[in-house]
mmCIF file with all atom_site columns, C-alpha atoms in Angstrom:
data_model
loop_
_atom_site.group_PDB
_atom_site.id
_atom_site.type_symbol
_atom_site.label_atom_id
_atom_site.label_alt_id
_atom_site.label_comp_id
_atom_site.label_asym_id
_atom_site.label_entity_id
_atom_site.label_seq_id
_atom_site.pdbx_PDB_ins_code
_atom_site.Cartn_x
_atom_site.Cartn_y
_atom_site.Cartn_z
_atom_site.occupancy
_atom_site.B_iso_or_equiv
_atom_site.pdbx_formal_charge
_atom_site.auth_seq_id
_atom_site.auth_comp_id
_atom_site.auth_asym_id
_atom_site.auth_atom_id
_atom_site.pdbx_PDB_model_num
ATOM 1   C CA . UNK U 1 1   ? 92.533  75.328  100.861 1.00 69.00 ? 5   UNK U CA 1
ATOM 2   C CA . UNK U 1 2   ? 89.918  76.963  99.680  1.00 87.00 ? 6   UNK U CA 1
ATOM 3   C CA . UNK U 1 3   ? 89.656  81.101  100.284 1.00 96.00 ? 7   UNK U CA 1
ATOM 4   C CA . UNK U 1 4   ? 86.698  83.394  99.798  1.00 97.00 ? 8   UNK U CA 1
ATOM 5   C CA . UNK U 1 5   ? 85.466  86.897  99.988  1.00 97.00 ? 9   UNK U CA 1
ATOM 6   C CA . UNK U 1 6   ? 83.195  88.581  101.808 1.00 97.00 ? 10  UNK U CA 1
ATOM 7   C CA . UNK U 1 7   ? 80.668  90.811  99.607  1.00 98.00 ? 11  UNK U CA 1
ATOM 8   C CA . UNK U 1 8   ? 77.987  93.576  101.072 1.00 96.00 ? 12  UNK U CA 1
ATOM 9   C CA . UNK U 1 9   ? 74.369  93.329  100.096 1.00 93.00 ? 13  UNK U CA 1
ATOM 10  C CA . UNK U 1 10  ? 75.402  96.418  97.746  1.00 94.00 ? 14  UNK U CA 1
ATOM 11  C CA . UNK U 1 11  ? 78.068  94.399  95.612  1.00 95.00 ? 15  UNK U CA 1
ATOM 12  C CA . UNK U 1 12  ? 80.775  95.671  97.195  1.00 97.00 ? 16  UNK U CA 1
ATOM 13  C CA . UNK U 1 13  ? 84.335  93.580  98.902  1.00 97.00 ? 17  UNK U CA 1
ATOM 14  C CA . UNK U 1 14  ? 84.191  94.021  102.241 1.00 97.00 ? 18  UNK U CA 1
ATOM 15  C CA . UNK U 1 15  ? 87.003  91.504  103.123 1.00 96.00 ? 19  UNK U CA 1
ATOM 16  C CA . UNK U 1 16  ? 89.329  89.082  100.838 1.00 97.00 ? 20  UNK U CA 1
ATOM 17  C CA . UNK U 1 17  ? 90.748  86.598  100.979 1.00 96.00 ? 21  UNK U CA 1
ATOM 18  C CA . UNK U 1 18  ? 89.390  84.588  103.922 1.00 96.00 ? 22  UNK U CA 1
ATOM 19  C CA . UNK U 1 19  ? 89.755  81.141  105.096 1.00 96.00 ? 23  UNK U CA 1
ATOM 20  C CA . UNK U 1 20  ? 86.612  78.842  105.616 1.00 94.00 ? 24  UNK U CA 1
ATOM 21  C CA . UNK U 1 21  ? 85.511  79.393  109.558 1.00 93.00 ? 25  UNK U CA 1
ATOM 22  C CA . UNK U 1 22  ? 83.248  77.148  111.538 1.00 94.00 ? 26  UNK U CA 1
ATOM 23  C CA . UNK U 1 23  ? 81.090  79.947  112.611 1.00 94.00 ? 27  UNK U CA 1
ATOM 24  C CA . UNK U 1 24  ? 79.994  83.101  110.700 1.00 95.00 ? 28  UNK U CA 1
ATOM 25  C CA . UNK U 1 25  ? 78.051  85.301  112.965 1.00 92.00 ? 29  UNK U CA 1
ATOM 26  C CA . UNK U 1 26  ? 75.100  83.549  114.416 1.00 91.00 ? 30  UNK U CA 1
ATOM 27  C CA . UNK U 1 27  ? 75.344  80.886  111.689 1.00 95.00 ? 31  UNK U CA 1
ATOM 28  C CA . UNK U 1 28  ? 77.274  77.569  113.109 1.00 94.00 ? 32  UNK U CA 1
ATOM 29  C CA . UNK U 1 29  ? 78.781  75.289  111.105 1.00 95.00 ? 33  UNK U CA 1
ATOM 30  C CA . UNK U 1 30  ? 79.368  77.455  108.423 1.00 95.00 ? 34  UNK U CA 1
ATOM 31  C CA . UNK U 1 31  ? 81.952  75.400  107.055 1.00 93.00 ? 35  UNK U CA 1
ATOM 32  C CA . UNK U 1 32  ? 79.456  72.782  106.113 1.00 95.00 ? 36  UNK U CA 1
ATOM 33  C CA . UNK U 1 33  ? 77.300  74.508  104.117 1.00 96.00 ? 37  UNK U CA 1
ATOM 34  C CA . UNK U 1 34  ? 77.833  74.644  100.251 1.00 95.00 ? 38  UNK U CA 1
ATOM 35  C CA . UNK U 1 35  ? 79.103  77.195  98.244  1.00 95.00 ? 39  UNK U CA 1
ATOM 36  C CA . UNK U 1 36  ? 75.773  78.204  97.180  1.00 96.00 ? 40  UNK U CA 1
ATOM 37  C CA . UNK U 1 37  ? 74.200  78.302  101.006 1.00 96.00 ? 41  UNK U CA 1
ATOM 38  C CA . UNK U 1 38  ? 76.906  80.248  102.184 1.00 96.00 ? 42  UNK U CA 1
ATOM 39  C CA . UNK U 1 39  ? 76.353  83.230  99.476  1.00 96.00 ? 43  UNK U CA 1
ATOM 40  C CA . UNK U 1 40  ? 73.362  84.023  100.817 1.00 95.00 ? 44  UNK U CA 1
ATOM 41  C CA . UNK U 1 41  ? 75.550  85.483  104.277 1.00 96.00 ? 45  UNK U CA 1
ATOM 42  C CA . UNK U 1 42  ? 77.810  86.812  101.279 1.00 97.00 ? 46  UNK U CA 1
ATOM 43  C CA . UNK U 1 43  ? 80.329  84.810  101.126 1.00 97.00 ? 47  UNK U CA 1
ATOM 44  C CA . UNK U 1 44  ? 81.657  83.915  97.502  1.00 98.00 ? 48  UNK U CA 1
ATOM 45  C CA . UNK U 1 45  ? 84.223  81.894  96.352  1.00 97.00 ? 49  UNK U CA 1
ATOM 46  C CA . UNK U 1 46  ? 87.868  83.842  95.561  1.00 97.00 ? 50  UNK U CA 1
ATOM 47  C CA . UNK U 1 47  ? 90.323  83.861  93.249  1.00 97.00 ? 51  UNK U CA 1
ATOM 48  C CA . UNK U 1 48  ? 94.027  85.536  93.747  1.00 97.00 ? 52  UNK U CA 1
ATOM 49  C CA . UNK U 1 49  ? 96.312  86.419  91.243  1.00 97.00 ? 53  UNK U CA 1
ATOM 50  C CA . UNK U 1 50  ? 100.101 87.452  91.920  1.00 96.00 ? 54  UNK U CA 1
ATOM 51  C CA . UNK U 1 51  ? 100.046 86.797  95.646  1.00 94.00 ? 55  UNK U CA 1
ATOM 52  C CA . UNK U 1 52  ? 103.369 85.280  95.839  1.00 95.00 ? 56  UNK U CA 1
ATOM 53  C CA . UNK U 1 53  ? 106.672 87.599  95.135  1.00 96.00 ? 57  UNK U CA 1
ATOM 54  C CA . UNK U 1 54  ? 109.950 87.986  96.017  1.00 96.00 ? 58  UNK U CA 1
ATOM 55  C CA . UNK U 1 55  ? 109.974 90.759  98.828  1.00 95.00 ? 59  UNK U CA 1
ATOM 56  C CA . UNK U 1 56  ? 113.776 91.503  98.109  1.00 94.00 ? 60  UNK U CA 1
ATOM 57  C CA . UNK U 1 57  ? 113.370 91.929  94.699  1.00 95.00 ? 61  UNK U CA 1
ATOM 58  C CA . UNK U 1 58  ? 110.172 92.847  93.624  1.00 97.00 ? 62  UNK U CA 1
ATOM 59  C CA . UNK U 1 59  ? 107.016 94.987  95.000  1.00 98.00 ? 63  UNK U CA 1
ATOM 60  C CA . UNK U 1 60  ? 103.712 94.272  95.705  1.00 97.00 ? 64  UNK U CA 1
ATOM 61  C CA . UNK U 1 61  ? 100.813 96.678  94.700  1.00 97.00 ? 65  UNK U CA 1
ATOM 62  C CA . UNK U 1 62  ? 97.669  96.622  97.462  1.00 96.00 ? 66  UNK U CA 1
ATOM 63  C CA . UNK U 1 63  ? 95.534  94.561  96.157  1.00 96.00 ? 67  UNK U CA 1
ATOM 64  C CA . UNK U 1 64  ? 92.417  94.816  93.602  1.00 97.00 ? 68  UNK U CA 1
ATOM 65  C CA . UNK U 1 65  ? 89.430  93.462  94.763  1.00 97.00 ? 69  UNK U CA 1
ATOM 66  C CA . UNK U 1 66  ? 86.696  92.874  92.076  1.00 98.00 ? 70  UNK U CA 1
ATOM 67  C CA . UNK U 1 67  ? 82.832  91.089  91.875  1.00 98.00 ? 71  UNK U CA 1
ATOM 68  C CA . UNK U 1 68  ? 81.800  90.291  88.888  1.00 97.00 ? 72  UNK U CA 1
ATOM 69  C CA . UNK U 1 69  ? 78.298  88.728  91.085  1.00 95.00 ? 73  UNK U CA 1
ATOM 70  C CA . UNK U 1 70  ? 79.290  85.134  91.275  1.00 95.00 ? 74  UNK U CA 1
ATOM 71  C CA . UNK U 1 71  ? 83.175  85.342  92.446  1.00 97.00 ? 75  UNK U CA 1
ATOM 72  C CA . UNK U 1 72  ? 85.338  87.824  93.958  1.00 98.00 ? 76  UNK U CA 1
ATOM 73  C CA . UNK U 1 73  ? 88.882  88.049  92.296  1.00 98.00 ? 77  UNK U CA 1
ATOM 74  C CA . UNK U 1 74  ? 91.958  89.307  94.301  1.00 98.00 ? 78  UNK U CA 1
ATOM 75  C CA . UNK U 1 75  ? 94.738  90.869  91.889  1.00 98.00 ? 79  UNK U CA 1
ATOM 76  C CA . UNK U 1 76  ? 98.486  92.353  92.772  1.00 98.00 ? 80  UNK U CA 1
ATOM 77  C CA . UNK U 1 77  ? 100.734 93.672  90.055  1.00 98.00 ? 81  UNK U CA 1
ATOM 78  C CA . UNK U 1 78  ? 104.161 92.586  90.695  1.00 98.00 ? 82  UNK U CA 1
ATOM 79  C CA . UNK U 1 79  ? 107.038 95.008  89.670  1.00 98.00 ? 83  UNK U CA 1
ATOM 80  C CA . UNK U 1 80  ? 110.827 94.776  89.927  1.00 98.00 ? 84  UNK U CA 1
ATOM 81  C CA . UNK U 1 81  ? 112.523 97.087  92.689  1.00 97.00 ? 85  UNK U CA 1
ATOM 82  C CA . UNK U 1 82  ? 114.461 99.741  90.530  1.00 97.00 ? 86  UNK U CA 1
ATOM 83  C CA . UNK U 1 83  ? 118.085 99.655  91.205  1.00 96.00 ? 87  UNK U CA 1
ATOM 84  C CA . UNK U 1 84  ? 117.923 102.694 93.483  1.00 97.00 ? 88  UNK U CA 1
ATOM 85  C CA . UNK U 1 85  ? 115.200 101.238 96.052  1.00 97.00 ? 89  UNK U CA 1
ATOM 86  C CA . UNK U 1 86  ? 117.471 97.372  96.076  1.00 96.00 ? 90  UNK U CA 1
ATOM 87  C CA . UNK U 1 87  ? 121.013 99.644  97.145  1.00 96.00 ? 91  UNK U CA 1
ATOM 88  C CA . UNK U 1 88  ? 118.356 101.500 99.426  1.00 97.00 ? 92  UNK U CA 1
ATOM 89  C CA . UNK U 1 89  ? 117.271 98.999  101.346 1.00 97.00 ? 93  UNK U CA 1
ATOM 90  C CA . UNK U 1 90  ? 119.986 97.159  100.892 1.00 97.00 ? 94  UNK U CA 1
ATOM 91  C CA . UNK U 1 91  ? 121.962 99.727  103.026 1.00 97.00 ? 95  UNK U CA 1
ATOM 92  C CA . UNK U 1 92  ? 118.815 99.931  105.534 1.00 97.00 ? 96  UNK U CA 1
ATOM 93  C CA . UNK U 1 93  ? 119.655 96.663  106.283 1.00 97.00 ? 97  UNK U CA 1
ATOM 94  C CA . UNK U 1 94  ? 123.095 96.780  106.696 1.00 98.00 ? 98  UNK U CA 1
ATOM 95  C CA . UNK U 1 95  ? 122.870 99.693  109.270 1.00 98.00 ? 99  UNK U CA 1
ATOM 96  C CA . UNK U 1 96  ? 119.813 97.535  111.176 1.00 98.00 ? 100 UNK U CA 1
ATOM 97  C CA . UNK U 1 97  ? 122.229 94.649  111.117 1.00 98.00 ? 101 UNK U CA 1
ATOM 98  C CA . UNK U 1 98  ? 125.156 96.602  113.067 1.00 98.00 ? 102 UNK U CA 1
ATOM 99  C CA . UNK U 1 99  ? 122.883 98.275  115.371 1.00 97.00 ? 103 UNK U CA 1
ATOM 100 C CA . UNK U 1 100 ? 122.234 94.591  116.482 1.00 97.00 ? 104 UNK U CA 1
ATOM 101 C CA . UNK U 1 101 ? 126.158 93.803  116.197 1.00 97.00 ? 105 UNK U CA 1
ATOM 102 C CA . UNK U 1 102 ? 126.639 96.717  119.208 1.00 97.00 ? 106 UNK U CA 1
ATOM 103 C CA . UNK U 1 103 ? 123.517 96.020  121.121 1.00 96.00 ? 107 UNK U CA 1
ATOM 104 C CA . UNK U 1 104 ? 124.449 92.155  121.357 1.00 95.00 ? 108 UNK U CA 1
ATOM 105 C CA . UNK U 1 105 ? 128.369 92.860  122.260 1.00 94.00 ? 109 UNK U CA 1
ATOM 106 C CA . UNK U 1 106 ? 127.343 95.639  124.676 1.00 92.00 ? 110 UNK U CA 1
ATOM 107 C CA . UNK U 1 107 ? 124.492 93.587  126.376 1.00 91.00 ? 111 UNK U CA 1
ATOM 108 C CA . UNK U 1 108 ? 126.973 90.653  126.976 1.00 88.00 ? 112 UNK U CA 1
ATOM 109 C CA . UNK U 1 109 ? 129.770 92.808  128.168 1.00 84.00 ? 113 UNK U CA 1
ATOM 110 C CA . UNK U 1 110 ? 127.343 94.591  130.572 1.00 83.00 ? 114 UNK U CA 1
ATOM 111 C CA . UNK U 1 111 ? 125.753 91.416  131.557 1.00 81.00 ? 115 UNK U CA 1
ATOM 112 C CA . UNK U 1 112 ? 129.154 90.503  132.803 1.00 74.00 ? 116 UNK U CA 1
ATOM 113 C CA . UNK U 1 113 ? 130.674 93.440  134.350 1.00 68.00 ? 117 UNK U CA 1
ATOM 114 C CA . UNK U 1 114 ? 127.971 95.637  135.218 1.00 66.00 ? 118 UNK U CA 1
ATOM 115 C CA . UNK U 1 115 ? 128.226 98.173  136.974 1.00 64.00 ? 119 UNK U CA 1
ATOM 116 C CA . UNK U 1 116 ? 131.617 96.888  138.615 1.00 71.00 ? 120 UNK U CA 1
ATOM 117 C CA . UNK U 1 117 ? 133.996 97.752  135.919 1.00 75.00 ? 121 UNK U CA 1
ATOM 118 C CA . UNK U 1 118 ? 135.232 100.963 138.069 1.00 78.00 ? 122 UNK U CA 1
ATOM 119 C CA . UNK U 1 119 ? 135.491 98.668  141.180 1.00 83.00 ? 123 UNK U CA 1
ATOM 120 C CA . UNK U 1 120 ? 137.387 96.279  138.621 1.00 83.00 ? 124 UNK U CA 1
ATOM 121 C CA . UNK U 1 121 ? 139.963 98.868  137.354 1.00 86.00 ? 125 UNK U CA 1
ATOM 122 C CA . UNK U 1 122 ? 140.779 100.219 140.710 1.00 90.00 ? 126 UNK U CA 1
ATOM 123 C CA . UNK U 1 123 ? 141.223 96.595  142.068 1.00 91.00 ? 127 UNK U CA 1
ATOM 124 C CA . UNK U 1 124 ? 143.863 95.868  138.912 1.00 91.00 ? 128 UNK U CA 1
ATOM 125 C CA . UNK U 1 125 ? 145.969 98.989  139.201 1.00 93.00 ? 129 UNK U CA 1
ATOM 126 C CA . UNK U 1 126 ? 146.368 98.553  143.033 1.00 94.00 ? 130 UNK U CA 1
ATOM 127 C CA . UNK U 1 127 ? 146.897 94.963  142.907 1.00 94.00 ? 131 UNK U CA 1
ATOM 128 C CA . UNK U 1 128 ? 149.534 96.196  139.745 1.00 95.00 ? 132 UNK U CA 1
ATOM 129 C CA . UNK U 1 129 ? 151.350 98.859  142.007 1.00 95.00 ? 133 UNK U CA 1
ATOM 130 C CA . UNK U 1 130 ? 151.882 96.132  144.902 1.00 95.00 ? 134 UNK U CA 1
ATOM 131 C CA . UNK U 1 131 ? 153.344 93.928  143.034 1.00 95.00 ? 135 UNK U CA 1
ATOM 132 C CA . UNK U 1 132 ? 155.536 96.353  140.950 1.00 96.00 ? 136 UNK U CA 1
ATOM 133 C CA . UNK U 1 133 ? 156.886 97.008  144.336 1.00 95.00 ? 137 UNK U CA 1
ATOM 134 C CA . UNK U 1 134 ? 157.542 93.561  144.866 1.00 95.00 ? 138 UNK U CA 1
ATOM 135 C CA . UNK U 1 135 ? 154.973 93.056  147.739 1.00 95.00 ? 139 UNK U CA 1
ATOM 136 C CA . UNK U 1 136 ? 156.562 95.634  149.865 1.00 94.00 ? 140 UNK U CA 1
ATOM 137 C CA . UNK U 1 137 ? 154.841 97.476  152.416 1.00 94.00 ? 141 UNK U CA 1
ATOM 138 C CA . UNK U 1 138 ? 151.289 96.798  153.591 1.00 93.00 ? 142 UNK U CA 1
ATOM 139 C CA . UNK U 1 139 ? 148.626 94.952  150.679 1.00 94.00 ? 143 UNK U CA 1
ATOM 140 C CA . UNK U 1 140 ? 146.085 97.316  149.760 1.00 94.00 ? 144 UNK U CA 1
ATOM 141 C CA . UNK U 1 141 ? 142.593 97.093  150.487 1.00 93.00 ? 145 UNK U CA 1
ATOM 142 C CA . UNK U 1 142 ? 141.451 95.190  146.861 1.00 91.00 ? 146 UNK U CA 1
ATOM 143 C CA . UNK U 1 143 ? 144.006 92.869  147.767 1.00 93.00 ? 147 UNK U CA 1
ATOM 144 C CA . UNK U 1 144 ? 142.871 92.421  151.207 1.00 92.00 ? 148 UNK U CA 1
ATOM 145 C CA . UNK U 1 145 ? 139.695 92.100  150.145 1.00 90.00 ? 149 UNK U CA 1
ATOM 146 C CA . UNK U 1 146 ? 140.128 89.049  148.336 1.00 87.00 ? 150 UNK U CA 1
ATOM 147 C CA . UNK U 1 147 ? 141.942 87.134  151.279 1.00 88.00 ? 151 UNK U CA 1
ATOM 148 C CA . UNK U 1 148 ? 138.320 87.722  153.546 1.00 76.00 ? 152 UNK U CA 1
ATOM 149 C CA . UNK U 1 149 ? 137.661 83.513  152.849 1.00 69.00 ? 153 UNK U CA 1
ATOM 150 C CA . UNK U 1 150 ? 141.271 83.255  154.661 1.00 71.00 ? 154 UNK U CA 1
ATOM 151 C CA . UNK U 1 151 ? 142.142 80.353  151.860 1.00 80.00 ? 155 UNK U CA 1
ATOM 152 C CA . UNK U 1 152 ? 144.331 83.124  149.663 1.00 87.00 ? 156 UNK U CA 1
ATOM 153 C CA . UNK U 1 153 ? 147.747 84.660  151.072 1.00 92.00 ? 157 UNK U CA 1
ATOM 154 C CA . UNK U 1 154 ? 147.463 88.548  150.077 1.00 94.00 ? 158 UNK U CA 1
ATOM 155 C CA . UNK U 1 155 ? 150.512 87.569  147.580 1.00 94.00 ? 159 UNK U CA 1
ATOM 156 C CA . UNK U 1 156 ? 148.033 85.282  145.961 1.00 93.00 ? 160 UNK U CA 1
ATOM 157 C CA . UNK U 1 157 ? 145.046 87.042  146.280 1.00 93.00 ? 161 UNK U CA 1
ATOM 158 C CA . UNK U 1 158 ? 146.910 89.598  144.233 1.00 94.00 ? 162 UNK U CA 1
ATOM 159 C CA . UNK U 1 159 ? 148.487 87.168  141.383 1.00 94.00 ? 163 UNK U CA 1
ATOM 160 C CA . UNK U 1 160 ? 144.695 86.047  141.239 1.00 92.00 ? 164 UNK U CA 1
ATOM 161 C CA . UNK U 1 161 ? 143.375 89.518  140.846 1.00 92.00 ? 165 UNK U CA 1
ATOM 162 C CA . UNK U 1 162 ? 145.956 90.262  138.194 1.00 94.00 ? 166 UNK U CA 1
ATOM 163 C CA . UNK U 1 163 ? 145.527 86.441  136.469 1.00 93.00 ? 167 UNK U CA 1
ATOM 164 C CA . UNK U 1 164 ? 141.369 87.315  136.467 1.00 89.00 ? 168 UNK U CA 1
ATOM 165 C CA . UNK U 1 165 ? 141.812 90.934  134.919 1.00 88.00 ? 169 UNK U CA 1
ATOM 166 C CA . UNK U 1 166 ? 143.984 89.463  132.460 1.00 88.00 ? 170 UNK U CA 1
ATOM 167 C CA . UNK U 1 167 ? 141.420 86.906  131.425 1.00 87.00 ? 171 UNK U CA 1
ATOM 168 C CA . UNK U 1 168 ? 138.360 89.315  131.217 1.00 85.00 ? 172 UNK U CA 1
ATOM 169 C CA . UNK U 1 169 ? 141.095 91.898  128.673 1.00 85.00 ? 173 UNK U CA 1
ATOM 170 C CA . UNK U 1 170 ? 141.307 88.740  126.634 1.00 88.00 ? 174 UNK U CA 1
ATOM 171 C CA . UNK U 1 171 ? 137.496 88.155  126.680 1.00 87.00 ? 175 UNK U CA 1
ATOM 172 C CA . UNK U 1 172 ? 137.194 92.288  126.114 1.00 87.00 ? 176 UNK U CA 1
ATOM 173 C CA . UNK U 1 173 ? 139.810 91.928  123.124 1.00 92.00 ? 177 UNK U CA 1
ATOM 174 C CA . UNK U 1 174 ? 137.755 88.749  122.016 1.00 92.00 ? 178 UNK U CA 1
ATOM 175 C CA . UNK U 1 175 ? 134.628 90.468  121.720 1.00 92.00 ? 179 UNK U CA 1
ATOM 176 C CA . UNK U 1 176 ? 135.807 93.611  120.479 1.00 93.00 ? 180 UNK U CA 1
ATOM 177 C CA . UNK U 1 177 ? 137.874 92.009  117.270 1.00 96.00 ? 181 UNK U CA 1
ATOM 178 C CA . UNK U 1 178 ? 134.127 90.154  116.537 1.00 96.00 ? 182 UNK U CA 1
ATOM 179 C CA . UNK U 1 179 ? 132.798 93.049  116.894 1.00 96.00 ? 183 UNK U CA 1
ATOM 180 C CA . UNK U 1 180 ? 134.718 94.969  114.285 1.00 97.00 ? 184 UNK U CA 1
ATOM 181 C CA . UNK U 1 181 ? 135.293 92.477  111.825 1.00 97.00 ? 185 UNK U CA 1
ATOM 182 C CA . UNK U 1 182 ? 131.719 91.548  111.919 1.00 97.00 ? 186 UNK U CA 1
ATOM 183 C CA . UNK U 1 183 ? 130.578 95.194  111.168 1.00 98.00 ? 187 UNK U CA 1
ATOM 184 C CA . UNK U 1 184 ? 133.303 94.866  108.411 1.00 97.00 ? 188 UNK U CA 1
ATOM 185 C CA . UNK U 1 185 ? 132.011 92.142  106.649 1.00 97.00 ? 189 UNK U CA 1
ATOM 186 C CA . UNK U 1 186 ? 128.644 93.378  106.550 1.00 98.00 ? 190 UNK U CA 1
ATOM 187 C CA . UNK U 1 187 ? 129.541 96.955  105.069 1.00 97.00 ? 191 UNK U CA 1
ATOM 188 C CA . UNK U 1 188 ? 131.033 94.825  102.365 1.00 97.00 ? 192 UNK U CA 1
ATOM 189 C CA . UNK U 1 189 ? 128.026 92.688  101.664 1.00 97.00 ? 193 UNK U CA 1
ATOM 190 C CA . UNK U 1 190 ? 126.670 92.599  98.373  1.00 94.00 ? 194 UNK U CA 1
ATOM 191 C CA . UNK U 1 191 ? 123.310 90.867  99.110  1.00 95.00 ? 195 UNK U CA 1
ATOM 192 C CA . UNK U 1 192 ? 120.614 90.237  101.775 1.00 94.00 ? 196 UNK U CA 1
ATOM 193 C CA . UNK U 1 193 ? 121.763 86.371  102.029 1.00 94.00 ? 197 UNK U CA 1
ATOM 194 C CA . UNK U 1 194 ? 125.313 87.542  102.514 1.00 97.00 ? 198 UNK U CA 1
ATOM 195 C CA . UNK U 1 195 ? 124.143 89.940  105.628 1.00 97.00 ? 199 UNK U CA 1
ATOM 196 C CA . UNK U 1 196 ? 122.397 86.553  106.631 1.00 96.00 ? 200 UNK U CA 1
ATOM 197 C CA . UNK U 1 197 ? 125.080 84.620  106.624 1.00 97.00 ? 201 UNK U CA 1
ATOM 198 C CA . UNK U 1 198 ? 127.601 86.985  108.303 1.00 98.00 ? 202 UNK U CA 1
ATOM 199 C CA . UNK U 1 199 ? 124.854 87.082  111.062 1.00 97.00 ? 203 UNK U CA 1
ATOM 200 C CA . UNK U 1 200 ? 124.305 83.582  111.782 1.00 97.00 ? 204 UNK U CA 1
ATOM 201 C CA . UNK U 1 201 ? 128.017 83.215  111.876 1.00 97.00 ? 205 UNK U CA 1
ATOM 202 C CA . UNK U 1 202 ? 128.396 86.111  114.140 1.00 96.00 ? 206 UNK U CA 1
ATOM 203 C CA . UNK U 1 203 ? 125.550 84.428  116.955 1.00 94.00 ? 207 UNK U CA 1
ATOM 204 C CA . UNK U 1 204 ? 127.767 80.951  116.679 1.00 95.00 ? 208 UNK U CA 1
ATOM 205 C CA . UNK U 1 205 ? 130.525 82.958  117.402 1.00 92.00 ? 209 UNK U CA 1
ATOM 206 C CA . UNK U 1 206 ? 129.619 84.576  120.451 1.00 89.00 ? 210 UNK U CA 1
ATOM 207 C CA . UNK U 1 207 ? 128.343 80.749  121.835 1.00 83.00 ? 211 UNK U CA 1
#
């Protein structure tokens, strides 16, 4: 497709490069007109050099914009990063990339728990205690809580308290071992696609 710049009445680049548009201030169908027609609302045709790079490897100057009265030209020097800006933002991207690693874990453990994971704890070490004591003496109130539906015996309710705690420790355990060997792996990355790939295979994990 075909790009162009925009030029003042006093020579100078006011915009470029632009795509073709249909309508150009009170002009319609400005896409129809010629090349030559449309200069007259400056418009004139545009020519870019160096716009494609490698943003991990390389810079990008701003760009040059020139008129030489029949074309506008659009020009970027492309340099290599020096060695010191690649381990730079190499690192940048390795601390972005745990930041994410905690925010995700945390927002799924939260997302689960909530605010209940005081109510949780109390409900495991008195359901714990009761048992210990092999059932003796009156069930406690987390236990008794869980028998309100009158399908549970308070001996049940509490091997079902303990058999649920024990599954969300094994989820906790789950998620904190992908957790830390996930931030591992990426502190050992030597590259951007590595960091990539350590990502993608951390959010298939957590699925």
């Amino acid at each position: 497709m075909s790009v162009y710049g925009i030029v003042s009445k006093f020579g100078k680049v006011q915009e470029a490069p632009v795509n073709l548009r249909s309508r150009y201030k009170d002009v319609l169908a400005f896409h129809l007109l010629t090349d030559e027609q449309r200069k007259e609302h400056g418009w004139y045709p545009c020519t870019v050099i160096n716009e494609s790079y490698d943003p991990i490897n390389q810079n990008r100057s701003e760009p040059n914009k020139t008129f030489d009265g029949n074309q506008v030209t659009v020009e970027y020097t492309i340099t290599d990063k020096p060695p010191e800006q690649l381990e730079a933002e190499l690192a940048e991207c390795k601390r972005e990339s745990i930041k994410q690693i905690d925010s995700t874990v945390d927002t799924i453990i939260n997302n689960t728990a909530g605010n209940r994971t005081e109510e949780y704890k109390m409900a495991l070490e008195q359901a714990t205690q009761w048992k210990n004591n092999n059932f003796e003496g009156p069930a406690p109130i987390a236990v008794l809580a869980d028998t309100i539906d009158g399908v549970r015996t308070e001996i049940e309710a509490c091997e079902r308290i303990l058999s649920t705690a024990q599954e969300w420790t094994d989820k906790l355990m789950t998620m904190r071992f992908i957790r830390l060997q996930t931030k591992a792996k990426v502190n050992a990355a030597a590259t951007y696609e590595a960091i990539l790939a350590i990502m993608q295979e951390f959010q298939e994990e957590l699925r």
